[in-house]
PDB file of N, CA and C in Angstrom:
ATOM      1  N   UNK A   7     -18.411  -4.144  -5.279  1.00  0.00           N
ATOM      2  CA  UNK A   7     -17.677  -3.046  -4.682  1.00  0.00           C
ATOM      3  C   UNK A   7     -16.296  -2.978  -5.328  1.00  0.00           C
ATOM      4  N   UNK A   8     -15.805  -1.928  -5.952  1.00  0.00           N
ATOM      5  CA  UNK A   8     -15.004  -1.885  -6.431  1.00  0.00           C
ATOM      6  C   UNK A   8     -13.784  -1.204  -5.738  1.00  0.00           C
ATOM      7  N   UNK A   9     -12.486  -1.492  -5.530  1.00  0.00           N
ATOM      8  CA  UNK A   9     -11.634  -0.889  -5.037  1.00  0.00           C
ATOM      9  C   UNK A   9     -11.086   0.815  -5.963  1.00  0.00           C
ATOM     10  N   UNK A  10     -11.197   0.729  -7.142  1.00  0.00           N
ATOM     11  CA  UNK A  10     -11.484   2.489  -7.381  1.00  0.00           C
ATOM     12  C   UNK A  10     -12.119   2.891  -6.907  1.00  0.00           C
ATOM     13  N   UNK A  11     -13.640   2.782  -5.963  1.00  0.00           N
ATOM     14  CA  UNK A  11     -14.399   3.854  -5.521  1.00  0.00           C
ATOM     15  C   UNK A  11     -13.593   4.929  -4.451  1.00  0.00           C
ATOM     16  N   UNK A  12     -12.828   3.917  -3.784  1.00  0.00           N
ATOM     17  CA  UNK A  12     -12.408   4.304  -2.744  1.00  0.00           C
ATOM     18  C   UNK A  12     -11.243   5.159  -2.834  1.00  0.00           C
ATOM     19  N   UNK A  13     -10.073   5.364  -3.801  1.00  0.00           N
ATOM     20  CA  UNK A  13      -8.962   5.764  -3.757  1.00  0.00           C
ATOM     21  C   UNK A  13      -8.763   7.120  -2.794  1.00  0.00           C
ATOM     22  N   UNK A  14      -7.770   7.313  -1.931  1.00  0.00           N
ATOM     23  CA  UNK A  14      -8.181   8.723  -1.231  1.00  0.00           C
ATOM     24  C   UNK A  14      -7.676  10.134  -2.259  1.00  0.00           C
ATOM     25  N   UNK A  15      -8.371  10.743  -1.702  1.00  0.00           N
ATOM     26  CA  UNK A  15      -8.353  12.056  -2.527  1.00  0.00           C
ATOM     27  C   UNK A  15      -7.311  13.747  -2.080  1.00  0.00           C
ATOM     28  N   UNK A  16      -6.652  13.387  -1.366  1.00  0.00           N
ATOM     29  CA  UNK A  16      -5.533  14.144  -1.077  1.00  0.00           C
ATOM     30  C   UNK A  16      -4.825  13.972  -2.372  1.00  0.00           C
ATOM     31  N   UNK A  17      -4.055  15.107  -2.284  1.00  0.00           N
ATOM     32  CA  UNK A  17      -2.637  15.323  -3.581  1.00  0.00           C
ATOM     33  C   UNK A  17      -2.239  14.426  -3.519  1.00  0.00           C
ATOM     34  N   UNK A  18      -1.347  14.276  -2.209  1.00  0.00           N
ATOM     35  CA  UNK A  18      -0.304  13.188  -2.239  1.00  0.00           C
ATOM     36  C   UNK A  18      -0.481  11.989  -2.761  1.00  0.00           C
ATOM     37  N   UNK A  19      -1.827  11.230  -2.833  1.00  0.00           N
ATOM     38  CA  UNK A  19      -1.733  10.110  -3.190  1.00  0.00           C
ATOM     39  C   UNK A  19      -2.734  10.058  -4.400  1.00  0.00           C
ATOM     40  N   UNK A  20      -2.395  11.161  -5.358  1.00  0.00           N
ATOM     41  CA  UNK A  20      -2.808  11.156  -6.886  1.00  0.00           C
ATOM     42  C   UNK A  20      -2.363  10.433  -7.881  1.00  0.00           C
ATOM     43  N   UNK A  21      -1.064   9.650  -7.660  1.00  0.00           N
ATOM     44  CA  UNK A  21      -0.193   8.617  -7.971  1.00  0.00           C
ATOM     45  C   UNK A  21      -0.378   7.397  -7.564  1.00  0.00           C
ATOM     46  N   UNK A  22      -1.389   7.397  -6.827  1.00  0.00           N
ATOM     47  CA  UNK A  22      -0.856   5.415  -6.253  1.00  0.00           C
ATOM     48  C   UNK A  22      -1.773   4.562  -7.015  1.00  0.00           C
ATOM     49  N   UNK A  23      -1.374   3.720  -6.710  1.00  0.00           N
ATOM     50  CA  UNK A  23      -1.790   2.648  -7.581  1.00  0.00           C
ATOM     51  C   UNK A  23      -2.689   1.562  -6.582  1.00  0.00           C
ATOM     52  N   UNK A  24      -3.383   0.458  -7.194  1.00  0.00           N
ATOM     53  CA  UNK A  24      -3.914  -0.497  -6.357  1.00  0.00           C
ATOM     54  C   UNK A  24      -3.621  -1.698  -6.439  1.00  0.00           C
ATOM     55  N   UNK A  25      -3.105  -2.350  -5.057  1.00  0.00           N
ATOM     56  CA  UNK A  25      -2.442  -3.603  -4.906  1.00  0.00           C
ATOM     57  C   UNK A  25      -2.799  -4.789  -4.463  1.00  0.00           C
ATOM     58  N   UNK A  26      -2.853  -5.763  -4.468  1.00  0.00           N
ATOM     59  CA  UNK A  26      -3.443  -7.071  -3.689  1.00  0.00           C
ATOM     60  C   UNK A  26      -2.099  -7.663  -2.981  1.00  0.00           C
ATOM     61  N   UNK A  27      -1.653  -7.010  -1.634  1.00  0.00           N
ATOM     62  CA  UNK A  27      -0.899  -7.573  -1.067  1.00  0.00           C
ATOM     63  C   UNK A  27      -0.493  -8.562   0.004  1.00  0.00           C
ATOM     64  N   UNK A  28       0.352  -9.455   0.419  1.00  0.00           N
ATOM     65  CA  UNK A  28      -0.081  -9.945   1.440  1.00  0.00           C
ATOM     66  C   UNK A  28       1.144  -9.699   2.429  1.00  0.00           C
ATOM     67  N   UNK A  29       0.942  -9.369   3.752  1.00  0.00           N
ATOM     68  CA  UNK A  29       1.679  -8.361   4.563  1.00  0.00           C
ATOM     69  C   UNK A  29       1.697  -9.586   5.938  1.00  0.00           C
ATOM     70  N   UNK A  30       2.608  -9.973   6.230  1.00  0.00           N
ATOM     71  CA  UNK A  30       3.448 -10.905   7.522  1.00  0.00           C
ATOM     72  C   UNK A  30       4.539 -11.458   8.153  1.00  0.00           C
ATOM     73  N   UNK A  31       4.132  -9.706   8.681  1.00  0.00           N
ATOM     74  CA  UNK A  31       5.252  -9.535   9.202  1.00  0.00           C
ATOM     75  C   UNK A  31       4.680  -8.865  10.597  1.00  0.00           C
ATOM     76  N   UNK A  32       5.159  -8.813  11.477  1.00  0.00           N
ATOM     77  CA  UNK A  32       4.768  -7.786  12.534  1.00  0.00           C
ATOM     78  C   UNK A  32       5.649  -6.852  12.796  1.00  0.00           C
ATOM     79  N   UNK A  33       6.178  -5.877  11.783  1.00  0.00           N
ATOM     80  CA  UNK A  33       6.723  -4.878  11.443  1.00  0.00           C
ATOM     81  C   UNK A  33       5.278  -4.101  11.361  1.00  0.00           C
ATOM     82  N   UNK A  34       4.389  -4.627  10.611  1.00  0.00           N
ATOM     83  CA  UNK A  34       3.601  -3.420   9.469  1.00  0.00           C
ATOM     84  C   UNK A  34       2.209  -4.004  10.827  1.00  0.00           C
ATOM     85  N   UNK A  35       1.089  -2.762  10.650  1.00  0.00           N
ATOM     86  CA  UNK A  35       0.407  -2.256  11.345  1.00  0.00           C
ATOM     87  C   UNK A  35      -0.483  -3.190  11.074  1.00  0.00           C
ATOM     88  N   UNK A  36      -0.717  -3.672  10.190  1.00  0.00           N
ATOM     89  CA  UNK A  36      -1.793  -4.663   9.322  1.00  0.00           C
ATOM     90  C   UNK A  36      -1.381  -5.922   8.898  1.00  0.00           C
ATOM     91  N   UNK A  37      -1.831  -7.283   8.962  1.00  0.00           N
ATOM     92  CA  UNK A  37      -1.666  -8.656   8.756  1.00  0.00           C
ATOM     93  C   UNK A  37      -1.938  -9.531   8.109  1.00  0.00           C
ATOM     94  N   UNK A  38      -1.600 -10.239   7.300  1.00  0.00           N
ATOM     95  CA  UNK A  38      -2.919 -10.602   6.174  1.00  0.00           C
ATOM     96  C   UNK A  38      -2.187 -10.383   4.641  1.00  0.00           C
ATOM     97  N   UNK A  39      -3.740 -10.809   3.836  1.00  0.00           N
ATOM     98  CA  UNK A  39      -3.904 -10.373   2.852  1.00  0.00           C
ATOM     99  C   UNK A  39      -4.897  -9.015   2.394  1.00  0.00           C
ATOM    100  N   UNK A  40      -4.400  -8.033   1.943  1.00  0.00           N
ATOM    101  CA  UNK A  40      -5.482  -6.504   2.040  1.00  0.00           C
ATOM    102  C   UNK A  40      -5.072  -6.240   0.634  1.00  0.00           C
ATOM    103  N   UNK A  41      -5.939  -5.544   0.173  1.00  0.00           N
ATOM    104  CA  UNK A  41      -6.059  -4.283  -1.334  1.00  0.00           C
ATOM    105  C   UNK A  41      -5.975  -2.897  -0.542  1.00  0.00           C
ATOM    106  N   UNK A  42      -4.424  -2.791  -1.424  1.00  0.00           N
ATOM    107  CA  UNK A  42      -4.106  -1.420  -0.924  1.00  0.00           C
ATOM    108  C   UNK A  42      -3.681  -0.223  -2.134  1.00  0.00           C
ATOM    109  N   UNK A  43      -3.713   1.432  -1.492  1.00  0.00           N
ATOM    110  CA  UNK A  43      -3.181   1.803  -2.691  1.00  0.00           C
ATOM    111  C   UNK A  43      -1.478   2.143  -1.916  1.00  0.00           C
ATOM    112  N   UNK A  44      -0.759   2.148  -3.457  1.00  0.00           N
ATOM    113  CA  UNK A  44       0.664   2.240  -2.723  1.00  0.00           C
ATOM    114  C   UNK A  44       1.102   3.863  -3.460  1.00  0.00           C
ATOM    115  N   UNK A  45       2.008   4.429  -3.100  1.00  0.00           N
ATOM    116  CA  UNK A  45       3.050   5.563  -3.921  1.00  0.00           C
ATOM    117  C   UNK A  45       4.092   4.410  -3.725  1.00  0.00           C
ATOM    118  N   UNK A  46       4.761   4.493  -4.861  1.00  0.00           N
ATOM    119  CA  UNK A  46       6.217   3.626  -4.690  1.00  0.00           C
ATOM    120  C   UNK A  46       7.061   4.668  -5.352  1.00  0.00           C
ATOM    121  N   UNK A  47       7.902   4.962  -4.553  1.00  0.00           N
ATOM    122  CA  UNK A  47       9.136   6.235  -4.470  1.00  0.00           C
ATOM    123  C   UNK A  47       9.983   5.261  -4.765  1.00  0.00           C
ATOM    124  N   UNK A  48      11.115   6.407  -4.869  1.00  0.00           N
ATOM    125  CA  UNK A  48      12.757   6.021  -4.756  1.00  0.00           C
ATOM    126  C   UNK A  48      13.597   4.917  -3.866  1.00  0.00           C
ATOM    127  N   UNK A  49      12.861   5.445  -2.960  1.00  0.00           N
ATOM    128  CA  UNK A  49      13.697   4.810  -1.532  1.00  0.00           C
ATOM    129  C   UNK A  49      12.482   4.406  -0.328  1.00  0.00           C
ATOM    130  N   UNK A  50      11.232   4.866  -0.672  1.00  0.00           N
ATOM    131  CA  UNK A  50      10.144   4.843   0.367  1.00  0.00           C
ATOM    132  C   UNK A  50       8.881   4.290  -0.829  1.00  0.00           C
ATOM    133  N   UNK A  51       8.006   3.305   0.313  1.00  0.00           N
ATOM    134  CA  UNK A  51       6.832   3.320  -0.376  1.00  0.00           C
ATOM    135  C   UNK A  51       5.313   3.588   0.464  1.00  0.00           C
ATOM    136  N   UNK A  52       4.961   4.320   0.593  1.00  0.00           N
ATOM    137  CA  UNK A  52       3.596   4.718   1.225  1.00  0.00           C
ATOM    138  C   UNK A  52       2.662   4.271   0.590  1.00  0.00           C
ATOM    139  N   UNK A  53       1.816   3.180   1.769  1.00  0.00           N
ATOM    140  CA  UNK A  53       0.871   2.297   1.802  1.00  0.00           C
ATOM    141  C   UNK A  53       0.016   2.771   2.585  1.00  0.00           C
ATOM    142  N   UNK A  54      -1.837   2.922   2.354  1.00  0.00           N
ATOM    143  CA  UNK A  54      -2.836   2.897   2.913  1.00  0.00           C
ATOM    144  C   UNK A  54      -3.859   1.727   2.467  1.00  0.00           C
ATOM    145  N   UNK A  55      -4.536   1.218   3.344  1.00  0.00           N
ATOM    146  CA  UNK A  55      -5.654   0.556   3.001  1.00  0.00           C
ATOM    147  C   UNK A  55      -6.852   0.686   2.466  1.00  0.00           C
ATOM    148  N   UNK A  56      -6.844  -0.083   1.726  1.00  0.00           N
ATOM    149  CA  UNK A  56      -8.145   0.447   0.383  1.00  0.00           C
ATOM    150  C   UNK A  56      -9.432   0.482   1.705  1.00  0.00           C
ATOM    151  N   UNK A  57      -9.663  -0.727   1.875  1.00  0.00           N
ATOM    152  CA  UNK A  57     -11.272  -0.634   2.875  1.00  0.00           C
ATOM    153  C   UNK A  57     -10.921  -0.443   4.643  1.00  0.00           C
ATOM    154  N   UNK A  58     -12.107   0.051   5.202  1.00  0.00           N
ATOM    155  CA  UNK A  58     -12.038  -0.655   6.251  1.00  0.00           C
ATOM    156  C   UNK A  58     -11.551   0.668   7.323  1.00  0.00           C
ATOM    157  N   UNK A  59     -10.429   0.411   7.845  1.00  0.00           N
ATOM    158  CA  UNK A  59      -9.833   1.166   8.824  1.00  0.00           C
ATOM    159  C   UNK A  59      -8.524   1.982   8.005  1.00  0.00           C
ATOM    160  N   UNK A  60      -8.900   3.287   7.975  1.00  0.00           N
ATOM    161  CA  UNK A  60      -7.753   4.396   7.268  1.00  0.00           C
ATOM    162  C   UNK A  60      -6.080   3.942   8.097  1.00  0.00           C
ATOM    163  N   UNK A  61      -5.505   3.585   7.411  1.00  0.00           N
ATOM    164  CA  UNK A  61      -4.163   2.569   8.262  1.00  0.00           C
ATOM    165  C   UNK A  61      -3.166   3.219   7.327  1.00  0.00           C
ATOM    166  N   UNK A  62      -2.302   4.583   7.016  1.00  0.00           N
ATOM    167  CA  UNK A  62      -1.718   4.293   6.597  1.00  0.00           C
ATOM    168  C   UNK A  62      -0.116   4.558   6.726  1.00  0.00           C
ATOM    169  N   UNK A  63       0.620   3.594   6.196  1.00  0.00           N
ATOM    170  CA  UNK A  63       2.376   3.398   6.942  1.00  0.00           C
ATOM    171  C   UNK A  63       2.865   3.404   5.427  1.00  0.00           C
ATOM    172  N   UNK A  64       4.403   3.753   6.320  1.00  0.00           N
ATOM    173  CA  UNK A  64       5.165   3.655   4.884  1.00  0.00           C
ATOM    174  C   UNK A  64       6.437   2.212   5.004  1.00  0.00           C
ATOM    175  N   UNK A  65       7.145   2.025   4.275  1.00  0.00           N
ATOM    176  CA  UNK A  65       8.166   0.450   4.108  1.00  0.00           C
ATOM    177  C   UNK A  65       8.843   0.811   3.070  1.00  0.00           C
ATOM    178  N   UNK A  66      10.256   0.451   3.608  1.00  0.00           N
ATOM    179  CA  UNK A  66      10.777   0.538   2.830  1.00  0.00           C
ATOM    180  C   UNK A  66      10.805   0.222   1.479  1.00  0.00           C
ATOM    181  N   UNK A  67      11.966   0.228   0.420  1.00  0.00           N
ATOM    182  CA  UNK A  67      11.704  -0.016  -1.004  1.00  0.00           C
ATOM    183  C   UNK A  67      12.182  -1.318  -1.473  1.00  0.00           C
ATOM    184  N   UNK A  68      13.038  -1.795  -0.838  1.00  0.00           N
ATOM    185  CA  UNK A  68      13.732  -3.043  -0.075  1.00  0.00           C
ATOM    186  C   UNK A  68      12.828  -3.874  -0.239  1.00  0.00           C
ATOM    187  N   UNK A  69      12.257  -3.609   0.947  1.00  0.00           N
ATOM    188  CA  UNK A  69      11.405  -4.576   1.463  1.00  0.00           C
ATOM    189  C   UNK A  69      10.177  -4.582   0.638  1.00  0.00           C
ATOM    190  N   UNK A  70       9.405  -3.648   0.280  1.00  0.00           N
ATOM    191  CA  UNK A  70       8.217  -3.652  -0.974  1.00  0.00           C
ATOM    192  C   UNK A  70       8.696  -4.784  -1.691  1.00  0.00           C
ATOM    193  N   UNK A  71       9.601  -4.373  -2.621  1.00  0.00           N
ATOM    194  CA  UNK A  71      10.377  -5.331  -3.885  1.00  0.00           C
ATOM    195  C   UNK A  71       9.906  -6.731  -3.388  1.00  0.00           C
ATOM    196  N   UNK A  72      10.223  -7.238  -2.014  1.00  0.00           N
ATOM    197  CA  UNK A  72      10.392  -8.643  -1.418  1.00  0.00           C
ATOM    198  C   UNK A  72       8.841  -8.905  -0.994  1.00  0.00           C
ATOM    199  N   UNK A  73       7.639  -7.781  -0.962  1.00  0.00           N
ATOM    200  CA  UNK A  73       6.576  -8.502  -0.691  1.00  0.00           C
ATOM    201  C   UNK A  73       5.890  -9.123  -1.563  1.00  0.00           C
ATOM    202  N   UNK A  74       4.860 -10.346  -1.158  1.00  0.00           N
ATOM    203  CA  UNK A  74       4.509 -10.973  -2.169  1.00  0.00           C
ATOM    204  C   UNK A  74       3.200 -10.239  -2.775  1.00  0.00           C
ATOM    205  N   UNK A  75       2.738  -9.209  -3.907  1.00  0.00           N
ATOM    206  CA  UNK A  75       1.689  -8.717  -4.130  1.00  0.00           C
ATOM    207  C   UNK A  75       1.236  -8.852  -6.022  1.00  0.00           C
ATOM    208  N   UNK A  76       0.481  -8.322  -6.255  1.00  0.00           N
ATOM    209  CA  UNK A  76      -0.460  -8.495  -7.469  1.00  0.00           C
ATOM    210  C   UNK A  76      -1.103  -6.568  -8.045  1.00  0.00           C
ATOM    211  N   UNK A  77      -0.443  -6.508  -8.893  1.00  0.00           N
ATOM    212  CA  UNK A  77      -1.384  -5.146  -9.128  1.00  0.00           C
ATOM    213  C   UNK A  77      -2.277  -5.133  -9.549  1.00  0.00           C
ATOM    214  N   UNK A  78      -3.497  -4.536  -9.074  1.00  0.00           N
ATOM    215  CA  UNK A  78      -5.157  -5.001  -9.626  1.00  0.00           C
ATOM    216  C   UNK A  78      -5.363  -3.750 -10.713  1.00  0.00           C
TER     217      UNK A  78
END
C-alpha cells in the first residue's frame, strides 16, 4: 500500500508533500507516529492524514520546524 495512492484531490492540497511524522503533543488531534501529507506555507502548515480517519489541522511554522519528521 502505498501512501501516493491516497493523496487528497482538492486544489488546495495539489502541493503537499508526504511525511513520516511523529506528533506528541496534546495540542494536535492525532498522537503518535502517522504518514501525512503537509502544505508548508509561510507562517502556517496544513496537515492531513494519509490513512485512516480524514483528520485534518493546521500548526504552526514554528512548531513544524521543531517536529521530529522524515520526508517519504
Amino acid at each position: 500500500m502505498s501512501i501516493y495512492k491516497s493523496k487528497p484531490s482538492q486544489v488546495s492540497w495539489q502541493s503537499a508533500k508526504p511525511f513520516s511524522v511523529d506528533l506528541y503533543s496534546s495540542r494536535y488531534p492525532v498522537c503518535g507516529s502517522h504518514m501525512v501529507w503537509a502544505v508548508v506555507g509561510y507562517k502556517w502548515v496544513r496537515i492531513r492524514k494519509a490513512f485512516g480517519q480524514v483528520i485534518p489541522f493546521k500548526v504552526r511554522r514554528a512548531e513544524w520546524d521543531q517536529i521530529a519528521k522524515r520526508a517519504l
